[in-house]
XYZ file of N, CA and C in Angstrom:
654
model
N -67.044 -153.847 -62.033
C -67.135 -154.916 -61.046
C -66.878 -154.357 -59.653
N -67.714 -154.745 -58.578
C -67.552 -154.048 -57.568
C -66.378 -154.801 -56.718
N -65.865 -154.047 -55.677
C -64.233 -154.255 -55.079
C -64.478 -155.670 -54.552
N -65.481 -156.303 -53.858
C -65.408 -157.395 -52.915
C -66.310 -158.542 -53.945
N -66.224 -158.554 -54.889
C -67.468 -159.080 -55.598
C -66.817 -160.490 -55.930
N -67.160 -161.830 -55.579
C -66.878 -163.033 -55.270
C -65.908 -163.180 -54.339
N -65.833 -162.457 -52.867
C -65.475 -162.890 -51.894
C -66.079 -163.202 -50.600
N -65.477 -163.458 -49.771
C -66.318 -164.269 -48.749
C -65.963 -163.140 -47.622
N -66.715 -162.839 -46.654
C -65.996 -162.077 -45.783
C -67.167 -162.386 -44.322
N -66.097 -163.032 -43.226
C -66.460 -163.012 -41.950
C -66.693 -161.844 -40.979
N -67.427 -161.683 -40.225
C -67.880 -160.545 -39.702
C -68.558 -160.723 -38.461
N -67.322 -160.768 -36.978
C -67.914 -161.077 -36.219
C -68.516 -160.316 -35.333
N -69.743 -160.059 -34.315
C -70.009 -159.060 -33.597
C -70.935 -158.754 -34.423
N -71.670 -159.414 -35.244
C -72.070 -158.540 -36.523
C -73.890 -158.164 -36.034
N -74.382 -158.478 -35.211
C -75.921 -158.504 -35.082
C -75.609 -156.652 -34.679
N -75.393 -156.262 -34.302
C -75.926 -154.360 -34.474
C -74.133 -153.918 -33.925
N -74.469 -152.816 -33.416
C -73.073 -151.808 -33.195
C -72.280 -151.810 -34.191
N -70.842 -152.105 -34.036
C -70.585 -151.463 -35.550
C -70.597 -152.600 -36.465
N -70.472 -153.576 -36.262
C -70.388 -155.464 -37.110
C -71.300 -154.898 -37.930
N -72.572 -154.176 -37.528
C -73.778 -154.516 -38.645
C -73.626 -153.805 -39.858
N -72.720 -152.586 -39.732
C -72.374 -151.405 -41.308
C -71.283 -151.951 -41.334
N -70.342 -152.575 -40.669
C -69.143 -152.954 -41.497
C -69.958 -154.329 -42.435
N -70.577 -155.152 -41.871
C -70.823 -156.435 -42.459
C -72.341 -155.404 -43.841
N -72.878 -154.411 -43.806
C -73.975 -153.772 -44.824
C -72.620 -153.301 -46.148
N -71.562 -152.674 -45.369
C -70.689 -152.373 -46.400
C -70.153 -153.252 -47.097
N -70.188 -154.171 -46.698
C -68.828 -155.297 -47.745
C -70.402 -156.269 -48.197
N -71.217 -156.110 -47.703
C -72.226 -156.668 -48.862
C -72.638 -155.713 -50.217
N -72.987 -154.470 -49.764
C -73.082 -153.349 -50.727
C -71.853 -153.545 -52.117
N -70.359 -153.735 -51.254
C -69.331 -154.243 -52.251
C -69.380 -155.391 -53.275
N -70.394 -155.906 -52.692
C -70.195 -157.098 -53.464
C -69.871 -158.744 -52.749
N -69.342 -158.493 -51.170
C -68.989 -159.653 -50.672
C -70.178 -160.628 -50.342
N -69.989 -162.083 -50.293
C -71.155 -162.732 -49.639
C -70.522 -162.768 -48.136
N -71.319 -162.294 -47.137
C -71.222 -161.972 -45.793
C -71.763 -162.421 -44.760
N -70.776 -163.775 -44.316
C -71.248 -163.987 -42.680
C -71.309 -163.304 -41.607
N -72.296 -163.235 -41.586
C -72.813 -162.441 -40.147
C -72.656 -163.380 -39.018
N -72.047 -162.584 -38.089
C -71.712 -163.910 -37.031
C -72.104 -163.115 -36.006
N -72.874 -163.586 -34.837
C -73.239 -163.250 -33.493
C -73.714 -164.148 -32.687
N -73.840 -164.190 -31.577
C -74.115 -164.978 -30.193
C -75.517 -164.949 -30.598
N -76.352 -163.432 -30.982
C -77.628 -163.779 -30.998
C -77.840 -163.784 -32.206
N -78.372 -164.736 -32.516
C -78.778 -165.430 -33.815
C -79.797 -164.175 -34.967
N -80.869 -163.877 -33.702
C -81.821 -163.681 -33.868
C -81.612 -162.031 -34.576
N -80.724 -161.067 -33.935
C -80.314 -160.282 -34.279
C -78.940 -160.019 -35.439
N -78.511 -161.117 -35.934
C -78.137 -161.350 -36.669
C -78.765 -161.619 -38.364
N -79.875 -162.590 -37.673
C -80.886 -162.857 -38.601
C -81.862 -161.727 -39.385
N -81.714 -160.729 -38.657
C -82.370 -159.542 -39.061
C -81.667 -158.538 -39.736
N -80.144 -158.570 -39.455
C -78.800 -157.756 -40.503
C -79.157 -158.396 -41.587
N -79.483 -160.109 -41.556
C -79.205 -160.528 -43.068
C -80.210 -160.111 -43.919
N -81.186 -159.541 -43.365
C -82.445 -159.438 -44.346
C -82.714 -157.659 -44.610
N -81.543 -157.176 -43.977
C -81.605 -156.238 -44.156
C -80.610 -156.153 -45.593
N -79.142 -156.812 -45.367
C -78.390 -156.793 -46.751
C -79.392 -157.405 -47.978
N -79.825 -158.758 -47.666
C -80.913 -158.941 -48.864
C -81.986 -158.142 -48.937
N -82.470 -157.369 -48.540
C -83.530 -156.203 -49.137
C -82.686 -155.222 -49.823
N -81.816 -155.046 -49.944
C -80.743 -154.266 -50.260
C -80.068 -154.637 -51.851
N -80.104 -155.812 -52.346
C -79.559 -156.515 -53.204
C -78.381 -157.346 -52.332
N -77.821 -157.451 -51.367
C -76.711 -158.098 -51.215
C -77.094 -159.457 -50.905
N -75.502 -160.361 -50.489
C -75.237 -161.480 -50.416
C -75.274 -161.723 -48.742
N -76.049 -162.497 -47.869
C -75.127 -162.976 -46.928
C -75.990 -163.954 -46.121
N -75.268 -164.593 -45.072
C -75.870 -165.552 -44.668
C -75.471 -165.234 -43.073
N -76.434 -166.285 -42.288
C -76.527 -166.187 -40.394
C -75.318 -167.212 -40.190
N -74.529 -167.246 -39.253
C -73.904 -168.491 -38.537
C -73.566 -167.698 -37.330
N -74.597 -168.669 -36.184
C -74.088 -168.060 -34.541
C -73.407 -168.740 -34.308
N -72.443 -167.833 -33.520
C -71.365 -168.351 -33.309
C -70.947 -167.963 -31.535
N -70.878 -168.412 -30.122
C -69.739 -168.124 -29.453
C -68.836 -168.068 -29.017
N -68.162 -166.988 -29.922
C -66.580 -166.735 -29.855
C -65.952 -166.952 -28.830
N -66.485 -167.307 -27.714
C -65.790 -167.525 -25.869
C -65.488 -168.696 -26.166
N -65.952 -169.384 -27.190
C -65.738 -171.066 -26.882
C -64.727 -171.376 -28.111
N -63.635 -171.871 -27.993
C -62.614 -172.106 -28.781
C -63.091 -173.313 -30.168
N -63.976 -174.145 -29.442
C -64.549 -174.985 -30.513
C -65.539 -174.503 -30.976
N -66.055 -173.100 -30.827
C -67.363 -172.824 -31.801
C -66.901 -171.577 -32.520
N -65.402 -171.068 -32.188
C -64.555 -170.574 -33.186
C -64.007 -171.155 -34.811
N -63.599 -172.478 -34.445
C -63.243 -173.094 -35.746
C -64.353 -173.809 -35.921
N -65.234 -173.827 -35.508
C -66.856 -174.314 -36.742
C -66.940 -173.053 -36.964
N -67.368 -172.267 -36.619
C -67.584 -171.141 -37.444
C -66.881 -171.007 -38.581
N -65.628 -171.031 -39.077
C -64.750 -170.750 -39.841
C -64.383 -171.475 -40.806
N -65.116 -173.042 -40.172
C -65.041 -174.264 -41.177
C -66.376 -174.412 -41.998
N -67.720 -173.691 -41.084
C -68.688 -173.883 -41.800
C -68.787 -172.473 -42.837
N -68.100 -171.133 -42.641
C -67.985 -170.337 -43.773
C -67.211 -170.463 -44.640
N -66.364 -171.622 -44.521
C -65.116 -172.013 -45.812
C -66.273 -172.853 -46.418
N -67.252 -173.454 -45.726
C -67.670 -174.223 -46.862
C -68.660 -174.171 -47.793
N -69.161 -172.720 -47.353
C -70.082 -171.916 -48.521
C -69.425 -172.230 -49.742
N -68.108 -171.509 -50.144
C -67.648 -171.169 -50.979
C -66.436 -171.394 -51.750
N -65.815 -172.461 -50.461
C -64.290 -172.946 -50.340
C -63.568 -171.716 -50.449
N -63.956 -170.579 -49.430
C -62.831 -169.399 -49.645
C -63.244 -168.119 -48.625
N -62.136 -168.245 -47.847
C -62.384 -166.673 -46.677
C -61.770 -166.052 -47.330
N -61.988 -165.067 -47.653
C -61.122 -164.082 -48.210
C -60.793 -162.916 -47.044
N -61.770 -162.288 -46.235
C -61.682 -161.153 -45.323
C -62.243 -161.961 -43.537
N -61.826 -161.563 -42.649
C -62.487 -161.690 -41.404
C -62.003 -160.394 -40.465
N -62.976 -160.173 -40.217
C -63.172 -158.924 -39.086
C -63.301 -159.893 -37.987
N -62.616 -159.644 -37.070
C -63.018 -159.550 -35.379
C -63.534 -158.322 -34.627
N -64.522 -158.474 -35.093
C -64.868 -156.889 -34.366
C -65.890 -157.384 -33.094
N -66.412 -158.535 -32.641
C -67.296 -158.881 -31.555
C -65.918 -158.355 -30.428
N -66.775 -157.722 -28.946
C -65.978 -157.474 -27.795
C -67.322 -156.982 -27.438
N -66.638 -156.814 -26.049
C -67.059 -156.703 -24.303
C -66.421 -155.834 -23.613
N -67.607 -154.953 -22.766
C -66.992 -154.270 -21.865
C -67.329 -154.294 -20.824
N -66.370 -154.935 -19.691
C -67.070 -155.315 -18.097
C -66.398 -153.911 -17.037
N -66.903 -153.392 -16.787
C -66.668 -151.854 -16.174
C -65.994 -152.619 -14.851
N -64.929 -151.618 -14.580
C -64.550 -151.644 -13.276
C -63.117 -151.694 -12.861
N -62.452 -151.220 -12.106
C -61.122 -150.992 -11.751
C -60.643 -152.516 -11.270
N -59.468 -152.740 -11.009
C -58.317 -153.924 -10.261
C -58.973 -154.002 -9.275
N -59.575 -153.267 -8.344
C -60.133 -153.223 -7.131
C -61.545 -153.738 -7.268
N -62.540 -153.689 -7.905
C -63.556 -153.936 -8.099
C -64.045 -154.420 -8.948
N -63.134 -154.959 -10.133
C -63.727 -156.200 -11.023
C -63.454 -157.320 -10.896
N -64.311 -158.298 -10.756
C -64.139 -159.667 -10.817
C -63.557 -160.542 -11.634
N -62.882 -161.373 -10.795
C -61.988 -162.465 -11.917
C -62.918 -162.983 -13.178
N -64.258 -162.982 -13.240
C -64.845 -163.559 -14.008
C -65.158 -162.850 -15.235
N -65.365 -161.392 -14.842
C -65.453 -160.060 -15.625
C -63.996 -160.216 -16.380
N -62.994 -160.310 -15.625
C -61.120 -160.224 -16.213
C -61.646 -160.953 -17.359
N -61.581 -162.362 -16.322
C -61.419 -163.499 -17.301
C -62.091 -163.631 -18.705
N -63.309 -163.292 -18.847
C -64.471 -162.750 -19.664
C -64.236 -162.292 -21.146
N -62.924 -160.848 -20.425
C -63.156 -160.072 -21.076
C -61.823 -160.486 -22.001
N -60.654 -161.367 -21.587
C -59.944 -161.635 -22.582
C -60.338 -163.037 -23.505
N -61.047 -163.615 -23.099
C -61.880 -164.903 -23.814
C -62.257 -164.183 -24.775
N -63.380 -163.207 -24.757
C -63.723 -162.733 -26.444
C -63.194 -161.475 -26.951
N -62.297 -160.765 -26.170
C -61.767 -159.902 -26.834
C -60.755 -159.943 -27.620
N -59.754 -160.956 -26.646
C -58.512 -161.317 -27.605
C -58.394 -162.543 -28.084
N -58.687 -163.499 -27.009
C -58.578 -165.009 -27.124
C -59.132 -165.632 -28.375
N -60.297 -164.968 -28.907
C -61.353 -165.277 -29.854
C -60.515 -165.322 -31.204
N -59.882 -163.776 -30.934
C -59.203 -163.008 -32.216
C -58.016 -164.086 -32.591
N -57.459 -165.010 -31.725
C -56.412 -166.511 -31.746
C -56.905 -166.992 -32.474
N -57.912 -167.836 -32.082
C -58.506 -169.002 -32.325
C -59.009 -168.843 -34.017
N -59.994 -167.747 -33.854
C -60.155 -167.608 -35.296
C -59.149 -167.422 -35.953
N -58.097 -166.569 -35.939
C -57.151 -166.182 -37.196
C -56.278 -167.492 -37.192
N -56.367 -168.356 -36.292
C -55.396 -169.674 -36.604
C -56.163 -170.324 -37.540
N -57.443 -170.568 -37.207
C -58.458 -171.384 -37.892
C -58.360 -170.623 -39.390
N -58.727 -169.389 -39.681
C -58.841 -169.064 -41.340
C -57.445 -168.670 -42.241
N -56.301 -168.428 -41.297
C -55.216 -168.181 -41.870
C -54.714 -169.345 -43.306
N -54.947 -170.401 -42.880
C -54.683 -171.767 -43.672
C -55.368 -171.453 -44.927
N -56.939 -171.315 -44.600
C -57.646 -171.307 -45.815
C -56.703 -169.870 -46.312
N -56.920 -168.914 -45.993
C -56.580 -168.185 -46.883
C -54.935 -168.400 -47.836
N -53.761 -168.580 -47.051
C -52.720 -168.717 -47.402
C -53.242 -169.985 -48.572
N -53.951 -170.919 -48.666
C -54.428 -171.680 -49.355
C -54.517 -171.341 -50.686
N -55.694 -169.943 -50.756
C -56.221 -169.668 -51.858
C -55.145 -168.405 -52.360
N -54.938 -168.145 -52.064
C -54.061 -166.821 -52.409
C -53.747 -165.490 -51.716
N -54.403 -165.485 -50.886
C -53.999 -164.541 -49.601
C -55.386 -164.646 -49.241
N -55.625 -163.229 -48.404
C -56.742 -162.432 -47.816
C -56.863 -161.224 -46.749
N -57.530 -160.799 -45.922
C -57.373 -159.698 -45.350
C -57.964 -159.807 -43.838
N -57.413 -159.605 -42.710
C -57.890 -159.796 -41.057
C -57.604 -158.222 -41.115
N -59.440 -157.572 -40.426
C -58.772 -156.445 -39.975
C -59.753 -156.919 -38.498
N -59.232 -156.405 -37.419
C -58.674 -156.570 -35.707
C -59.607 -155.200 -35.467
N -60.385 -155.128 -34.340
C -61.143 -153.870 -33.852
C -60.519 -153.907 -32.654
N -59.459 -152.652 -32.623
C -59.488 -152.355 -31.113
C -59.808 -151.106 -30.540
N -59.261 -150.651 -29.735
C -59.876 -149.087 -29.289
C -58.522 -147.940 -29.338
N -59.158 -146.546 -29.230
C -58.716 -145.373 -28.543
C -57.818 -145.861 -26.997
N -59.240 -146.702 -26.027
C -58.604 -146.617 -24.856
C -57.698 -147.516 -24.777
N -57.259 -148.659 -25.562
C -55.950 -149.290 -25.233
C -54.914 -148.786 -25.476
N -54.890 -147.500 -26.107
C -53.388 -145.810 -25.787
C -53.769 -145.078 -24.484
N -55.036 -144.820 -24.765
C -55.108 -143.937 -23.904
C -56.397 -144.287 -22.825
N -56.116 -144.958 -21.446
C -57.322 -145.867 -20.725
C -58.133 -144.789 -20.299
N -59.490 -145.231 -20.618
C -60.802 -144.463 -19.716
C -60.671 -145.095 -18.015
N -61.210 -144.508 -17.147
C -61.067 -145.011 -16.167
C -62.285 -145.957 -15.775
N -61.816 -146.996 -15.031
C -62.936 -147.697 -14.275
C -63.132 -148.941 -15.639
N -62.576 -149.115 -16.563
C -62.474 -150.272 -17.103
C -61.052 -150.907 -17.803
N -60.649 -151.239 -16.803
C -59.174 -151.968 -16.996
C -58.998 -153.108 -18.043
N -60.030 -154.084 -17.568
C -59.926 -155.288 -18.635
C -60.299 -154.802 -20.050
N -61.347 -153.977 -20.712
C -61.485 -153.342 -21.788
C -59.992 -153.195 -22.381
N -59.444 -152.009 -21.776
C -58.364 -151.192 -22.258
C -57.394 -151.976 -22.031
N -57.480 -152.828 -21.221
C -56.099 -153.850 -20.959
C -55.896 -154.872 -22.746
N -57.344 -155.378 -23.242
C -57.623 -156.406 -24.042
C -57.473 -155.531 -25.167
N -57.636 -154.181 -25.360
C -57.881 -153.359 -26.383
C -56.273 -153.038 -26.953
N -55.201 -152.819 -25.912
C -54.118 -152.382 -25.752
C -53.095 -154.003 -26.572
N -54.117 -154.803 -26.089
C -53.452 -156.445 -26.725
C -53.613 -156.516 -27.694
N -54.657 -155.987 -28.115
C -55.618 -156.369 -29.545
C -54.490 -155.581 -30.894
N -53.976 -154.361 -30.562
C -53.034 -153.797 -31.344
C -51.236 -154.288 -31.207
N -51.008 -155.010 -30.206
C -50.018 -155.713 -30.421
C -49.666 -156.860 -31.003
N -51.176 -157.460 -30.639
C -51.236 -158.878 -31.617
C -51.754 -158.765 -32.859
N -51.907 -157.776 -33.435
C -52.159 -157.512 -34.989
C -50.830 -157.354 -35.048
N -50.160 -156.047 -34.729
C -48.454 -155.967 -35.253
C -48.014 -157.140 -35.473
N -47.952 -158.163 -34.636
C -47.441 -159.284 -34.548
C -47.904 -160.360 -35.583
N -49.452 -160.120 -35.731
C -49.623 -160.858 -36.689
C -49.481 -160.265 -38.103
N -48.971 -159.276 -38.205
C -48.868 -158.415 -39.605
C -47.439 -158.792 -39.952
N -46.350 -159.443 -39.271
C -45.296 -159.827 -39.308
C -44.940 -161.272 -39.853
N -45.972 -162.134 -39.465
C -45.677 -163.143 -40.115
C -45.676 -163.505 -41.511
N -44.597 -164.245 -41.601
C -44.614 -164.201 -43.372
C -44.847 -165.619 -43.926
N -46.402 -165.043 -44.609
C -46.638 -166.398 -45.331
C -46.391 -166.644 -47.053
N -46.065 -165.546 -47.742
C -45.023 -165.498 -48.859
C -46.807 -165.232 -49.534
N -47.751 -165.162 -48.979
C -48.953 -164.970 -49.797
C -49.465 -163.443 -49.672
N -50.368 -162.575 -50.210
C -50.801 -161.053 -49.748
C -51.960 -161.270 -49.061
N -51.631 -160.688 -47.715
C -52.133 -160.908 -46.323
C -51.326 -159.763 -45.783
N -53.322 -159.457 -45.393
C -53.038 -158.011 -44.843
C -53.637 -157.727 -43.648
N -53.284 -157.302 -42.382
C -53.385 -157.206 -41.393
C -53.865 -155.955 -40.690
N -55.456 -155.407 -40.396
C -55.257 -153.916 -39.719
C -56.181 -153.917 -38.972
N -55.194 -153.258 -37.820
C -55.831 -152.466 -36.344
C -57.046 -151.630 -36.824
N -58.454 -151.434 -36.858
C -59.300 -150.104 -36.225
C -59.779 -150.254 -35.237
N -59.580 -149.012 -34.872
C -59.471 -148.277 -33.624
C -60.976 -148.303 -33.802
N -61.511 -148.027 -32.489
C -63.089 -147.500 -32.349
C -63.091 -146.135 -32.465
N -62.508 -145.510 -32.760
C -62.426 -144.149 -33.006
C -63.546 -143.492 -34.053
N -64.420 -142.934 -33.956
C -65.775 -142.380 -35.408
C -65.900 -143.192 -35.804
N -66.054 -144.263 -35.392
C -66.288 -145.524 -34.945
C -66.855 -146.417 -36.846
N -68.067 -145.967 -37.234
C -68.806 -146.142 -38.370
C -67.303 -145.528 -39.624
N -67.255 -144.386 -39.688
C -66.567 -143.961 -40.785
C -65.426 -144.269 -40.956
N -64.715 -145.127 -39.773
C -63.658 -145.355 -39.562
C -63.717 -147.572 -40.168
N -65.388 -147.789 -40.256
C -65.333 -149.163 -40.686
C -64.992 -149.045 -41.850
N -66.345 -147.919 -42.467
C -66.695 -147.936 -43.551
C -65.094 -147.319 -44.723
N -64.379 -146.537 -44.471
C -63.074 -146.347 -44.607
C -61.955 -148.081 -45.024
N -61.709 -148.327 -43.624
C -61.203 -149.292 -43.892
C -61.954 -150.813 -44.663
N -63.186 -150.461 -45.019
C -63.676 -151.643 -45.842
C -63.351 -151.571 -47.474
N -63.347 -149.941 -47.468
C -62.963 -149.209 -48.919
C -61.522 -150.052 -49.278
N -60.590 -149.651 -48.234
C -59.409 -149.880 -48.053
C -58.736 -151.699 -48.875
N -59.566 -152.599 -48.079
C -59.614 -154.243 -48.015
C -59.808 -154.312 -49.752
N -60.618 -153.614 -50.329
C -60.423 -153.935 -52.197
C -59.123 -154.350 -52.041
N -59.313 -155.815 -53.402
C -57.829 -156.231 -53.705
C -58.492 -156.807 -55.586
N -58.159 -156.997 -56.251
C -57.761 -157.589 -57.340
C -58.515 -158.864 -57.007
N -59.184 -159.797 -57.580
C -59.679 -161.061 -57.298
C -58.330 -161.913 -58.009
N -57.783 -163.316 -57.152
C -56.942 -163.709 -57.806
C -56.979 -164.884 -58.219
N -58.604 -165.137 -57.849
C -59.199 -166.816 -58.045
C -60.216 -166.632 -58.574
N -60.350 -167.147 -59.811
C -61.731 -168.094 -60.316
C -62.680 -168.499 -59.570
N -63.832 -168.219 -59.533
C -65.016 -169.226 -58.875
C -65.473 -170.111 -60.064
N -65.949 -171.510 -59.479
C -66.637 -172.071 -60.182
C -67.793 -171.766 -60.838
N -68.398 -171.396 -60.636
C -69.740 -170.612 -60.904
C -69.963 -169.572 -61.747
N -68.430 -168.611 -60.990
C -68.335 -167.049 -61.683
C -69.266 -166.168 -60.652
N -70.185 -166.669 -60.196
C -71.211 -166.360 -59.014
C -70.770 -166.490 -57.538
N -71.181 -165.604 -56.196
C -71.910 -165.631 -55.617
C -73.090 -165.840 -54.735
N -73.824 -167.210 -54.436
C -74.834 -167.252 -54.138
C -74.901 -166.744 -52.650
N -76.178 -166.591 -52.570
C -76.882 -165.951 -51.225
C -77.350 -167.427 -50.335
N -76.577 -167.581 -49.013
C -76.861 -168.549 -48.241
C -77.441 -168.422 -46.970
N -78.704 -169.322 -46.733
C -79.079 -168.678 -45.388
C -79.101 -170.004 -44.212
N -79.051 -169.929 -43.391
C -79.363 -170.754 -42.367
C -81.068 -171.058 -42.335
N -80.761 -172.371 -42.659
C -82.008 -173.491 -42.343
C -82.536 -173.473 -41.212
């Protein structure tokens, strides 16, 4: 039985860069896999790439800037299956430019979907999961929130957040197994594909079905 095989796993950022092999890997596993992106359209084309493939997954656009199209997202992938088991935040932004020369709107921008997003959602799926029996948030942040590249502050500023608010959220105790991890953009691909290996857990719920189905947007 393969590691992810009747789970659900969110995957945001997912239309190309790295969303699209983290979200090819955990279908390959076995997961049914929301692909989530702003552009639909490029999203729509990951999914048909996992189904030519044998896998499971389905489209839901989503923008993560908007706090209410965070928890639809999260309410309409609970209701595939009645079950998140995994969510990646891996969607982010990079608005170039120093304190001196980036705009409040660029700032502002860049913590709306870098970190702000990473809130909204993990408030929204935490429930379901503690629900069913745990599950797994792994958080994409960077190299440069240790160590800043120059000329993009808000990046490395949001990147540098992104690993404190995992610690933080790896702390809370919901008495369920819930697991919490930072990757770094670091070898960026081998470093998904690694930690997707990693996310295998034991299935600890029954499906009705025993199945899987493959869901697509109408």
């Amino acid at each position: 039985m393969k590691r992810f095989h009747n789970k659900v796993a969110i995957v945001t950022g997912a239309g190309g860069g790295i969303g699209s092999p983290i979200a090819r890997r955990l279908a390959s596993e076995g997961a049914l896999v929301v692909v989530t992106d702003v552009n639909e359209e490029a999203a729509g084309v990951v999914v048909q790439g996992i189904e030519a493939e044998g896998g499971n997954a389905t489209v839901i656009a989503a923008d993560i800037s908007n706090k209410d199209s965070c928890i639809a997202l999260v309410e309409k992938a609970f209701g595939l299956n009645g079950l998140i088991d995994v969510l990646v935040n891996n969607a982010g932004i990079n608005r170039r430019g120093n304190l001196l020369s980036l705009s409040d709107e660029d700032w502002d921008i860049s913590f709306t979907v870098n970190l702000d997003s990473m809130s909204h959602l993990c408030r929204a799926a935490l429930p379901h999961m503690i629900a069913g029996g745990g599950g797994a948030i792994v958080n994409t942040a960077s190299q440069w929130g240790l160590y800043p590249a120059p000329n993009h502050i808000a990046y490395n500023t949001t990147k540098a957040a992104v690993a404190a608010f995992t610690q933080n959220l790896a702390r809370l105790r919901t008495g369920q197994d819930s697991r919490e991890r930072r990757l770094p953009r670091r070898n960026s691909y081998a470093d998904a594909r690694s930690r997707c290996q990693a996310l295998g857990a034991h299935d600890r719920r029954p499906r009705q079905n025993g199945s899987v189905r493959s869901h697509r947007k109408a």
